[in-house]
Amino acid sequence: MEAPAGIGFDRAMAYRLSDLDRLKRGLAAQDRFRKAGRTPNGHALWTTSERAVLKKWFPDYKAMQKRLPERSMPSIRGQCHLMGLSTPKPAWTAADRAKLRRLFTSVSKAELLDAFPGRTWTSLQVLGYSMKLRRWRKPYVKTSHPVIDDVREACRAKGHFMPDLDVYAGTGRYFSKLAQRRKKHDFRKVDKAVKALGGTLKIEWREED
């Protein structure tokens, strides 16, 4: 049985009235925020004088932040983008991601920037870390104990940091504060770290001549 022709029209009118009501509430909310000078998140709205600073000093972001100390750098960059001052970066392609995965952990910062012209170091780091990549790190300074040196080198080779090792091994801040501990070592914690890195700690006794 077909529905009466008027039902479809009534529904359309209801949808239109609902849209108008939603628009009315949105405009009222915008008016409240404008009068309060704050966004829904509590941040101060951008003023005409602040935007004038951005126009005058773009693209010198450091100069902008110096003159707008209450604005964070991400906020300044975002406002510049909304004002059409900055050019949006092209989207990351599958080929870009593959190249970043190949180079991120092995080449220097300068070489990585050369490989991705137009990309900033921050954008490369953000994408690399979101892909769970770890930067190559210089070898740690040698300590007085070869076992500790081996643990630190194994951690570096895997692309981890000392705080990461403390988390994996459950050793508090032992390895994070290792630089302050030169003579005495807790080998129970060292053993935990070795196991967390996939190794086994062995103690060998050597007879002196």
JSON list of C-alpha atoms in Angstrom, two decimals:
[
{"chain": "A", "resi": 1, "resn": "MET", "atom": "CA", "xyz": [0.00, 0.00, 0.00]},
{"chain": "A", "resi": 2, "resn": "GLU", "atom": "CA", "xyz": [1.43, 3.35, -1.00]},
{"chain": "A", "resi": 3, "resn": "ALA", "atom": "CA", "xyz": [1.85, 6.07, 1.62]},
{"chain": "A", "resi": 4, "resn": "PRO", "atom": "CA", "xyz": [-0.15, 9.26, 1.16]},
{"chain": "A", "resi": 5, "resn": "ALA", "atom": "CA", "xyz": [1.66, 11.83, -0.93]},
{"chain": "A", "resi": 6, "resn": "GLY", "atom": "CA", "xyz": [1.56, 14.40, 1.86]},
{"chain": "A", "resi": 7, "resn": "ILE", "atom": "CA", "xyz": [3.81, 12.35, 4.22]},
{"chain": "A", "resi": 8, "resn": "GLY", "atom": "CA", "xyz": [6.95, 12.89, 2.16]},
{"chain": "A", "resi": 9, "resn": "PHE", "atom": "CA", "xyz": [6.31, 16.64, 2.03]},
{"chain": "A", "resi": 10, "resn": "ASP", "atom": "CA", "xyz": [5.75, 16.84, 5.79]},
{"chain": "A", "resi": 11, "resn": "ARG", "atom": "CA", "xyz": [9.02, 15.02, 6.45]},
{"chain": "A", "resi": 12, "resn": "ALA", "atom": "CA", "xyz": [10.90, 17.37, 4.11]},
{"chain": "A", "resi": 13, "resn": "MET", "atom": "CA", "xyz": [9.44, 20.37, 5.91]},
{"chain": "A", "resi": 14, "resn": "ALA", "atom": "CA", "xyz": [10.38, 18.84, 9.27]},
{"chain": "A", "resi": 15, "resn": "TYR", "atom": "CA", "xyz": [13.96, 18.35, 8.15]},
{"chain": "A", "resi": 16, "resn": "ARG", "atom": "CA", "xyz": [14.14, 21.92, 6.89]},
{"chain": "A", "resi": 17, "resn": "LEU", "atom": "CA", "xyz": [12.75, 23.32, 10.14]},
{"chain": "A", "resi": 18, "resn": "SER", "atom": "CA", "xyz": [15.24, 21.18, 12.07]},
{"chain": "A", "resi": 19, "resn": "ASP", "atom": "CA", "xyz": [18.13, 22.49, 9.99]},
{"chain": "A", "resi": 20, "resn": "LEU", "atom": "CA", "xyz": [17.00, 26.08, 10.49]},
{"chain": "A", "resi": 21, "resn": "ASP", "atom": "CA", "xyz": [16.70, 25.53, 14.23]},
{"chain": "A", "resi": 22, "resn": "ARG", "atom": "CA", "xyz": [20.19, 24.04, 14.37]},
{"chain": "A", "resi": 23, "resn": "LEU", "atom": "CA", "xyz": [21.58, 26.95, 12.35]},
{"chain": "A", "resi": 24, "resn": "LYS", "atom": "CA", "xyz": [19.82, 29.41, 14.67]},
{"chain": "A", "resi": 25, "resn": "ARG", "atom": "CA", "xyz": [21.36, 27.79, 17.76]},
{"chain": "A", "resi": 26, "resn": "GLY", "atom": "CA", "xyz": [24.80, 27.78, 16.12]},
{"chain": "A", "resi": 27, "resn": "LEU", "atom": "CA", "xyz": [24.60, 31.48, 15.28]},
{"chain": "A", "resi": 28, "resn": "ALA", "atom": "CA", "xyz": [23.46, 32.26, 18.81]},
{"chain": "A", "resi": 29, "resn": "ALA", "atom": "CA", "xyz": [26.39, 30.33, 20.23]},
{"chain": "A", "resi": 30, "resn": "GLN", "atom": "CA", "xyz": [28.83, 32.16, 17.94]},
{"chain": "A", "resi": 31, "resn": "ASP", "atom": "CA", "xyz": [27.38, 35.45, 19.11]},
{"chain": "A", "resi": 32, "resn": "ARG", "atom": "CA", "xyz": [27.88, 34.47, 22.76]},
{"chain": "A", "resi": 33, "resn": "PHE", "atom": "CA", "xyz": [31.48, 33.43, 22.13]},
{"chain": "A", "resi": 34, "resn": "ARG", "atom": "CA", "xyz": [32.13, 36.67, 20.24]},
{"chain": "A", "resi": 35, "resn": "LYS", "atom": "CA", "xyz": [30.78, 38.77, 23.10]},
{"chain": "A", "resi": 36, "resn": "ALA", "atom": "CA", "xyz": [32.77, 36.76, 25.67]},
{"chain": "A", "resi": 37, "resn": "GLY", "atom": "CA", "xyz": [35.91, 36.95, 23.53]},
{"chain": "A", "resi": 38, "resn": "ARG", "atom": "CA", "xyz": [36.53, 33.24, 24.05]},
{"chain": "A", "resi": 39, "resn": "THR", "atom": "CA", "xyz": [36.26, 30.02, 22.05]},
{"chain": "A", "resi": 40, "resn": "PRO", "atom": "CA", "xyz": [34.28, 27.02, 23.40]},
{"chain": "A", "resi": 41, "resn": "ASN", "atom": "CA", "xyz": [37.61, 25.69, 24.72]},
{"chain": "A", "resi": 42, "resn": "GLY", "atom": "CA", "xyz": [38.25, 28.89, 26.64]},
{"chain": "A", "resi": 43, "resn": "HIS", "atom": "CA", "xyz": [40.95, 30.29, 24.33]},
{"chain": "A", "resi": 44, "resn": "ALA", "atom": "CA", "xyz": [40.94, 33.99, 23.51]},
{"chain": "A", "resi": 45, "resn": "LEU", "atom": "CA", "xyz": [39.58, 34.87, 20.08]},
{"chain": "A", "resi": 46, "resn": "TRP", "atom": "CA", "xyz": [42.04, 36.35, 17.61]},
{"chain": "A", "resi": 47, "resn": "THR", "atom": "CA", "xyz": [41.78, 40.14, 17.41]},
{"chain": "A", "resi": 48, "resn": "THR", "atom": "CA", "xyz": [42.23, 42.43, 14.42]},
{"chain": "A", "resi": 49, "resn": "SER", "atom": "CA", "xyz": [45.49, 43.80, 15.86]},
{"chain": "A", "resi": 50, "resn": "GLU", "atom": "CA", "xyz": [46.87, 40.28, 16.35]},
{"chain": "A", "resi": 51, "resn": "ARG", "atom": "CA", "xyz": [46.07, 39.35, 12.77]},
{"chain": "A", "resi": 52, "resn": "ALA", "atom": "CA", "xyz": [47.81, 42.54, 11.64]},
{"chain": "A", "resi": 53, "resn": "VAL", "atom": "CA", "xyz": [50.96, 41.32, 13.41]},
{"chain": "A", "resi": 54, "resn": "LEU", "atom": "CA", "xyz": [50.76, 38.02, 11.54]},
{"chain": "A", "resi": 55, "resn": "LYS", "atom": "CA", "xyz": [50.37, 39.79, 8.19]},
{"chain": "A", "resi": 56, "resn": "LYS", "atom": "CA", "xyz": [53.28, 42.12, 8.90]},
{"chain": "A", "resi": 57, "resn": "TRP", "atom": "CA", "xyz": [55.79, 39.52, 10.08]},
{"chain": "A", "resi": 58, "resn": "PHE", "atom": "CA", "xyz": [54.84, 36.44, 8.07]},
{"chain": "A", "resi": 59, "resn": "PRO", "atom": "CA", "xyz": [56.69, 34.09, 7.53]},
{"chain": "A", "resi": 60, "resn": "ASP", "atom": "CA", "xyz": [58.96, 34.96, 10.48]},
{"chain": "A", "resi": 61, "resn": "TYR", "atom": "CA", "xyz": [57.16, 32.86, 13.10]},
{"chain": "A", "resi": 62, "resn": "LYS", "atom": "CA", "xyz": [59.69, 33.65, 15.82]},
{"chain": "A", "resi": 63, "resn": "ALA", "atom": "CA", "xyz": [59.09, 37.37, 15.35]},
{"chain": "A", "resi": 64, "resn": "MET", "atom": "CA", "xyz": [55.34, 36.76, 15.54]},
{"chain": "A", "resi": 65, "resn": "GLN", "atom": "CA", "xyz": [55.58, 34.81, 18.78]},
{"chain": "A", "resi": 66, "resn": "LYS", "atom": "CA", "xyz": [57.89, 37.42, 20.27]},
{"chain": "A", "resi": 67, "resn": "ARG", "atom": "CA", "xyz": [55.21, 40.05, 19.68]},
{"chain": "A", "resi": 68, "resn": "LEU", "atom": "CA", "xyz": [52.35, 37.73, 20.66]},
{"chain": "A", "resi": 69, "resn": "PRO", "atom": "CA", "xyz": [53.74, 36.00, 23.78]},
{"chain": "A", "resi": 70, "resn": "GLU", "atom": "CA", "xyz": [50.31, 34.74, 24.87]},
{"chain": "A", "resi": 71, "resn": "ARG", "atom": "CA", "xyz": [49.90, 32.78, 21.64]},
{"chain": "A", "resi": 72, "resn": "SER", "atom": "CA", "xyz": [51.52, 29.37, 21.21]},
{"chain": "A", "resi": 73, "resn": "MET", "atom": "CA", "xyz": [53.43, 28.51, 18.05]},
{"chain": "A", "resi": 74, "resn": "PRO", "atom": "CA", "xyz": [50.84, 25.91, 16.91]},
{"chain": "A", "resi": 75, "resn": "SER", "atom": "CA", "xyz": [48.11, 28.54, 17.39]},
{"chain": "A", "resi": 76, "resn": "ILE", "atom": "CA", "xyz": [50.07, 31.11, 15.35]},
{"chain": "A", "resi": 77, "resn": "ARG", "atom": "CA", "xyz": [50.74, 28.65, 12.55]},
{"chain": "A", "resi": 78, "resn": "GLY", "atom": "CA", "xyz": [47.10, 27.57, 12.52]},
{"chain": "A", "resi": 79, "resn": "GLN", "atom": "CA", "xyz": [45.84, 31.15, 12.34]},
{"chain": "A", "resi": 80, "resn": "CYS", "atom": "CA", "xyz": [48.27, 31.94, 9.50]},
{"chain": "A", "resi": 81, "resn": "HIS", "atom": "CA", "xyz": [46.87, 28.96, 7.64]},
{"chain": "A", "resi": 82, "resn": "LEU", "atom": "CA", "xyz": [43.26, 30.11, 8.21]},
{"chain": "A", "resi": 83, "resn": "MET", "atom": "CA", "xyz": [44.20, 33.58, 6.96]},
{"chain": "A", "resi": 84, "resn": "GLY", "atom": "CA", "xyz": [45.63, 32.09, 3.78]},
{"chain": "A", "resi": 85, "resn": "LEU", "atom": "CA", "xyz": [49.16, 33.29, 4.52]},
{"chain": "A", "resi": 86, "resn": "SER", "atom": "CA", "xyz": [50.76, 29.85, 4.51]},
{"chain": "A", "resi": 87, "resn": "THR", "atom": "CA", "xyz": [50.57, 27.29, 1.74]},
{"chain": "A", "resi": 88, "resn": "PRO", "atom": "CA", "xyz": [49.18, 23.94, 2.90]},
{"chain": "A", "resi": 89, "resn": "LYS", "atom": "CA", "xyz": [51.69, 21.11, 2.61]},
{"chain": "A", "resi": 90, "resn": "PRO", "atom": "CA", "xyz": [50.90, 18.32, 0.15]},
{"chain": "A", "resi": 91, "resn": "ALA", "atom": "CA", "xyz": [49.52, 15.12, 1.63]},
{"chain": "A", "resi": 92, "resn": "TRP", "atom": "CA", "xyz": [51.92, 12.29, 2.42]},
{"chain": "A", "resi": 93, "resn": "THR", "atom": "CA", "xyz": [51.79, 9.63, -0.29]},
{"chain": "A", "resi": 94, "resn": "ALA", "atom": "CA", "xyz": [52.48, 5.92, 0.07]},
{"chain": "A", "resi": 95, "resn": "ALA", "atom": "CA", "xyz": [55.79, 6.46, -1.75]},
{"chain": "A", "resi": 96, "resn": "ASP", "atom": "CA", "xyz": [56.73, 9.23, 0.73]},
{"chain": "A", "resi": 97, "resn": "ARG", "atom": "CA", "xyz": [56.02, 6.95, 3.67]},
{"chain": "A", "resi": 98, "resn": "ALA", "atom": "CA", "xyz": [58.04, 4.12, 2.15]},
{"chain": "A", "resi": 99, "resn": "LYS", "atom": "CA", "xyz": [61.01, 6.43, 1.59]},
{"chain": "A", "resi": 100, "resn": "LEU", "atom": "CA", "xyz": [60.75, 7.82, 5.11]},
{"chain": "A", "resi": 101, "resn": "ARG", "atom": "CA", "xyz": [60.65, 4.30, 6.55]},
{"chain": "A", "resi": 102, "resn": "ARG", "atom": "CA", "xyz": [63.82, 3.46, 4.59]},
{"chain": "A", "resi": 103, "resn": "LEU", "atom": "CA", "xyz": [65.78, 6.58, 5.58]},
{"chain": "A", "resi": 104, "resn": "PHE", "atom": "CA", "xyz": [64.44, 7.75, 8.94]},
{"chain": "A", "resi": 105, "resn": "THR", "atom": "CA", "xyz": [66.51, 5.44, 11.13]},
{"chain": "A", "resi": 106, "resn": "SER", "atom": "CA", "xyz": [69.81, 5.59, 9.27]},
{"chain": "A", "resi": 107, "resn": "VAL", "atom": "CA", "xyz": [70.65, 8.94, 7.65]},
{"chain": "A", "resi": 108, "resn": "SER", "atom": "CA", "xyz": [71.55, 12.29, 9.17]},
{"chain": "A", "resi": 109, "resn": "LYS", "atom": "CA", "xyz": [69.09, 15.14, 9.72]},
{"chain": "A", "resi": 110, "resn": "ALA", "atom": "CA", "xyz": [70.54, 17.12, 6.79]},
{"chain": "A", "resi": 111, "resn": "GLU", "atom": "CA", "xyz": [70.28, 14.13, 4.44]},
{"chain": "A", "resi": 112, "resn": "LEU", "atom": "CA", "xyz": [66.71, 13.48, 5.51]},
{"chain": "A", "resi": 113, "resn": "LEU", "atom": "CA", "xyz": [65.70, 17.10, 4.86]},
{"chain": "A", "resi": 114, "resn": "ASP", "atom": "CA", "xyz": [67.38, 16.95, 1.44]},
{"chain": "A", "resi": 115, "resn": "ALA", "atom": "CA", "xyz": [65.41, 13.80, 0.64]},
{"chain": "A", "resi": 116, "resn": "PHE", "atom": "CA", "xyz": [62.12, 15.59, 1.40]},
{"chain": "A", "resi": 117, "resn": "PRO", "atom": "CA", "xyz": [62.34, 19.14, -0.01]},
{"chain": "A", "resi": 118, "resn": "GLY", "atom": "CA", "xyz": [59.59, 21.39, 1.27]},
{"chain": "A", "resi": 119, "resn": "ARG", "atom": "CA", "xyz": [59.10, 19.37, 4.45]},
{"chain": "A", "resi": 120, "resn": "THR", "atom": "CA", "xyz": [60.14, 20.67, 7.85]},
{"chain": "A", "resi": 121, "resn": "TRP", "atom": "CA", "xyz": [62.12, 18.70, 10.40]},
{"chain": "A", "resi": 122, "resn": "THR", "atom": "CA", "xyz": [59.13, 18.77, 12.75]},
{"chain": "A", "resi": 123, "resn": "SER", "atom": "CA", "xyz": [56.79, 17.27, 10.15]},
{"chain": "A", "resi": 124, "resn": "LEU", "atom": "CA", "xyz": [59.29, 14.49, 9.40]},
{"chain": "A", "resi": 125, "resn": "GLN", "atom": "CA", "xyz": [59.64, 13.69, 13.09]},
{"chain": "A", "resi": 126, "resn": "VAL", "atom": "CA", "xyz": [55.89, 13.70, 13.70]},
{"chain": "A", "resi": 127, "resn": "LEU", "atom": "CA", "xyz": [55.19, 11.30, 10.83]},
{"chain": "A", "resi": 128, "resn": "GLY", "atom": "CA", "xyz": [58.21, 9.12, 11.66]},
{"chain": "A", "resi": 129, "resn": "TYR", "atom": "CA", "xyz": [57.20, 8.68, 15.29]},
{"chain": "A", "resi": 130, "resn": "SER", "atom": "CA", "xyz": [53.57, 8.07, 14.32]},
{"chain": "A", "resi": 131, "resn": "MET", "atom": "CA", "xyz": [54.90, 5.21, 12.14]},
{"chain": "A", "resi": 132, "resn": "LYS", "atom": "CA", "xyz": [56.76, 3.91, 15.24]},
{"chain": "A", "resi": 133, "resn": "LEU", "atom": "CA", "xyz": [60.16, 4.64, 13.72]},
{"chain": "A", "resi": 134, "resn": "ARG", "atom": "CA", "xyz": [63.17, 5.52, 15.88]},
{"chain": "A", "resi": 135, "resn": "ARG", "atom": "CA", "xyz": [66.05, 7.78, 14.95]},
{"chain": "A", "resi": 136, "resn": "TRP", "atom": "CA", "xyz": [69.61, 6.48, 14.83]},
{"chain": "A", "resi": 137, "resn": "ARG", "atom": "CA", "xyz": [71.56, 7.69, 17.85]},
{"chain": "A", "resi": 138, "resn": "LYS", "atom": "CA", "xyz": [75.25, 8.18, 18.49]},
{"chain": "A", "resi": 139, "resn": "PRO", "atom": "CA", "xyz": [76.91, 5.58, 20.75]},
{"chain": "A", "resi": 140, "resn": "TYR", "atom": "CA", "xyz": [76.74, 6.29, 24.46]},
{"chain": "A", "resi": 141, "resn": "VAL", "atom": "CA", "xyz": [79.84, 7.42, 26.29]},
{"chain": "A", "resi": 142, "resn": "LYS", "atom": "CA", "xyz": [81.61, 4.41, 27.74]},
{"chain": "A", "resi": 143, "resn": "THR", "atom": "CA", "xyz": [81.16, 3.70, 31.44]},
{"chain": "A", "resi": 144, "resn": "SER", "atom": "CA", "xyz": [83.46, 1.84, 33.80]},
{"chain": "A", "resi": 145, "resn": "HIS", "atom": "CA", "xyz": [81.62, -1.47, 33.32]},
{"chain": "A", "resi": 146, "resn": "PRO", "atom": "CA", "xyz": [81.46, -3.48, 30.03]},
{"chain": "A", "resi": 147, "resn": "VAL", "atom": "CA", "xyz": [78.08, -5.09, 30.88]},
{"chain": "A", "resi": 148, "resn": "ILE", "atom": "CA", "xyz": [76.44, -1.68, 31.28]},
{"chain": "A", "resi": 149, "resn": "ASP", "atom": "CA", "xyz": [78.04, -0.56, 28.02]},
{"chain": "A", "resi": 150, "resn": "ASP", "atom": "CA", "xyz": [76.65, -3.63, 26.23]},
{"chain": "A", "resi": 151, "resn": "VAL", "atom": "CA", "xyz": [73.15, -2.95, 27.57]},
{"chain": "A", "resi": 152, "resn": "ARG", "atom": "CA", "xyz": [73.27, 0.69, 26.50]},
{"chain": "A", "resi": 153, "resn": "GLU", "atom": "CA", "xyz": [74.58, -0.20, 23.03]},
{"chain": "A", "resi": 154, "resn": "ALA", "atom": "CA", "xyz": [71.89, -2.86, 22.55]},
{"chain": "A", "resi": 155, "resn": "CYS", "atom": "CA", "xyz": [69.24, -0.32, 23.54]},
{"chain": "A", "resi": 156, "resn": "ARG", "atom": "CA", "xyz": [70.66, 2.27, 21.12]},
{"chain": "A", "resi": 157, "resn": "ALA", "atom": "CA", "xyz": [70.83, -0.30, 18.30]},
{"chain": "A", "resi": 158, "resn": "LYS", "atom": "CA", "xyz": [67.12, -1.00, 18.74]},
{"chain": "A", "resi": 159, "resn": "GLY", "atom": "CA", "xyz": [66.36, 2.73, 18.52]},
{"chain": "A", "resi": 160, "resn": "HIS", "atom": "CA", "xyz": [65.25, 3.07, 22.14]},
{"chain": "A", "resi": 161, "resn": "PHE", "atom": "CA", "xyz": [66.17, 5.55, 24.85]},
{"chain": "A", "resi": 162, "resn": "MET", "atom": "CA", "xyz": [67.12, 4.91, 28.46]},
{"chain": "A", "resi": 163, "resn": "PRO", "atom": "CA", "xyz": [63.66, 5.95, 29.77]},
{"chain": "A", "resi": 164, "resn": "ASP", "atom": "CA", "xyz": [62.16, 3.45, 27.32]},
{"chain": "A", "resi": 165, "resn": "LEU", "atom": "CA", "xyz": [64.37, 0.72, 28.77]},
{"chain": "A", "resi": 166, "resn": "ASP", "atom": "CA", "xyz": [63.22, 1.56, 32.29]},
{"chain": "A", "resi": 167, "resn": "VAL", "atom": "CA", "xyz": [59.62, 1.12, 31.16]},
{"chain": "A", "resi": 168, "resn": "TYR", "atom": "CA", "xyz": [60.25, -2.17, 29.35]},
{"chain": "A", "resi": 169, "resn": "ALA", "atom": "CA", "xyz": [62.31, -3.62, 32.21]},
{"chain": "A", "resi": 170, "resn": "GLY", "atom": "CA", "xyz": [60.31, -2.18, 35.09]},
{"chain": "A", "resi": 171, "resn": "THR", "atom": "CA", "xyz": [63.40, -0.61, 36.64]},
{"chain": "A", "resi": 172, "resn": "GLY", "atom": "CA", "xyz": [61.94, 2.74, 37.70]},
{"chain": "A", "resi": 173, "resn": "ARG", "atom": "CA", "xyz": [64.43, 5.45, 36.66]},
{"chain": "A", "resi": 174, "resn": "TYR", "atom": "CA", "xyz": [67.55, 3.37, 37.14]},
{"chain": "A", "resi": 175, "resn": "PHE", "atom": "CA", "xyz": [68.89, 3.64, 33.59]},
{"chain": "A", "resi": 176, "resn": "SER", "atom": "CA", "xyz": [67.53, 7.15, 33.09]},
{"chain": "A", "resi": 177, "resn": "LYS", "atom": "CA", "xyz": [69.77, 8.28, 35.98]},
{"chain": "A", "resi": 178, "resn": "LEU", "atom": "CA", "xyz": [72.68, 6.00, 35.11]},
{"chain": "A", "resi": 179, "resn": "ALA", "atom": "CA", "xyz": [75.02, 8.92, 34.44]},
{"chain": "A", "resi": 180, "resn": "GLN", "atom": "CA", "xyz": [74.87, 9.80, 38.14]},
{"chain": "A", "resi": 181, "resn": "ARG", "atom": "CA", "xyz": [75.88, 6.27, 39.18]},
{"chain": "A", "resi": 182, "resn": "ARG", "atom": "CA", "xyz": [79.53, 5.61, 38.32]},
{"chain": "A", "resi": 183, "resn": "LYS", "atom": "CA", "xyz": [80.79, 2.87, 40.65]},
{"chain": "A", "resi": 184, "resn": "LYS", "atom": "CA", "xyz": [78.00, 0.71, 42.07]},
{"chain": "A", "resi": 185, "resn": "HIS", "atom": "CA", "xyz": [75.46, -1.11, 39.92]},
{"chain": "A", "resi": 186, "resn": "ASP", "atom": "CA", "xyz": [72.31, -3.08, 40.77]},
{"chain": "A", "resi": 187, "resn": "PHE", "atom": "CA", "xyz": [72.72, -6.22, 38.67]},
{"chain": "A", "resi": 188, "resn": "ARG", "atom": "CA", "xyz": [69.22, -7.41, 39.45]},
{"chain": "A", "resi": 189, "resn": "LYS", "atom": "CA", "xyz": [67.97, -4.43, 37.45]},
{"chain": "A", "resi": 190, "resn": "VAL", "atom": "CA", "xyz": [70.67, -4.96, 34.86]},
{"chain": "A", "resi": 191, "resn": "ASP", "atom": "CA", "xyz": [69.43, -8.55, 34.46]},
{"chain": "A", "resi": 192, "resn": "LYS", "atom": "CA", "xyz": [65.86, -7.26, 33.93]},
{"chain": "A", "resi": 193, "resn": "ALA", "atom": "CA", "xyz": [67.10, -4.87, 31.27]},
{"chain": "A", "resi": 194, "resn": "VAL", "atom": "CA", "xyz": [69.06, -7.59, 29.47]},
{"chain": "A", "resi": 195, "resn": "LYS", "atom": "CA", "xyz": [65.97, -9.84, 29.40]},
{"chain": "A", "resi": 196, "resn": "ALA", "atom": "CA", "xyz": [63.79, -6.95, 28.19]},
{"chain": "A", "resi": 197, "resn": "LEU", "atom": "CA", "xyz": [66.20, -6.52, 25.28]},
{"chain": "A", "resi": 198, "resn": "GLY", "atom": "CA", "xyz": [66.01, -10.23, 24.46]},
{"chain": "A", "resi": 199, "resn": "GLY", "atom": "CA", "xyz": [69.36, -11.27, 25.96]},
{"chain": "A", "resi": 200, "resn": "THR", "atom": "CA", "xyz": [70.65, -13.37, 28.85]},
{"chain": "A", "resi": 201, "resn": "LEU", "atom": "CA", "xyz": [73.00, -12.20, 31.59]},
{"chain": "A", "resi": 202, "resn": "LYS", "atom": "CA", "xyz": [75.74, -14.69, 32.39]},
{"chain": "A", "resi": 203, "resn": "ILE", "atom": "CA", "xyz": [78.32, -14.41, 35.14]},
{"chain": "A", "resi": 204, "resn": "GLU", "atom": "CA", "xyz": [81.68, -16.06, 34.51]},
{"chain": "A", "resi": 205, "resn": "TRP", "atom": "CA", "xyz": [84.31, -16.62, 37.16]},
{"chain": "A", "resi": 206, "resn": "ARG", "atom": "CA", "xyz": [87.91, -16.26, 36.12]},
{"chain": "A", "resi": 207, "resn": "GLU", "atom": "CA", "xyz": [90.76, -17.60, 38.14]},
{"chain": "A", "resi": 208, "resn": "GLU", "atom": "CA", "xyz": [93.63, -15.23, 38.58]},
{"chain": "A", "resi": 209, "resn": "ASP", "atom": "CA", "xyz": [97.08, -16.44, 37.67]}
]
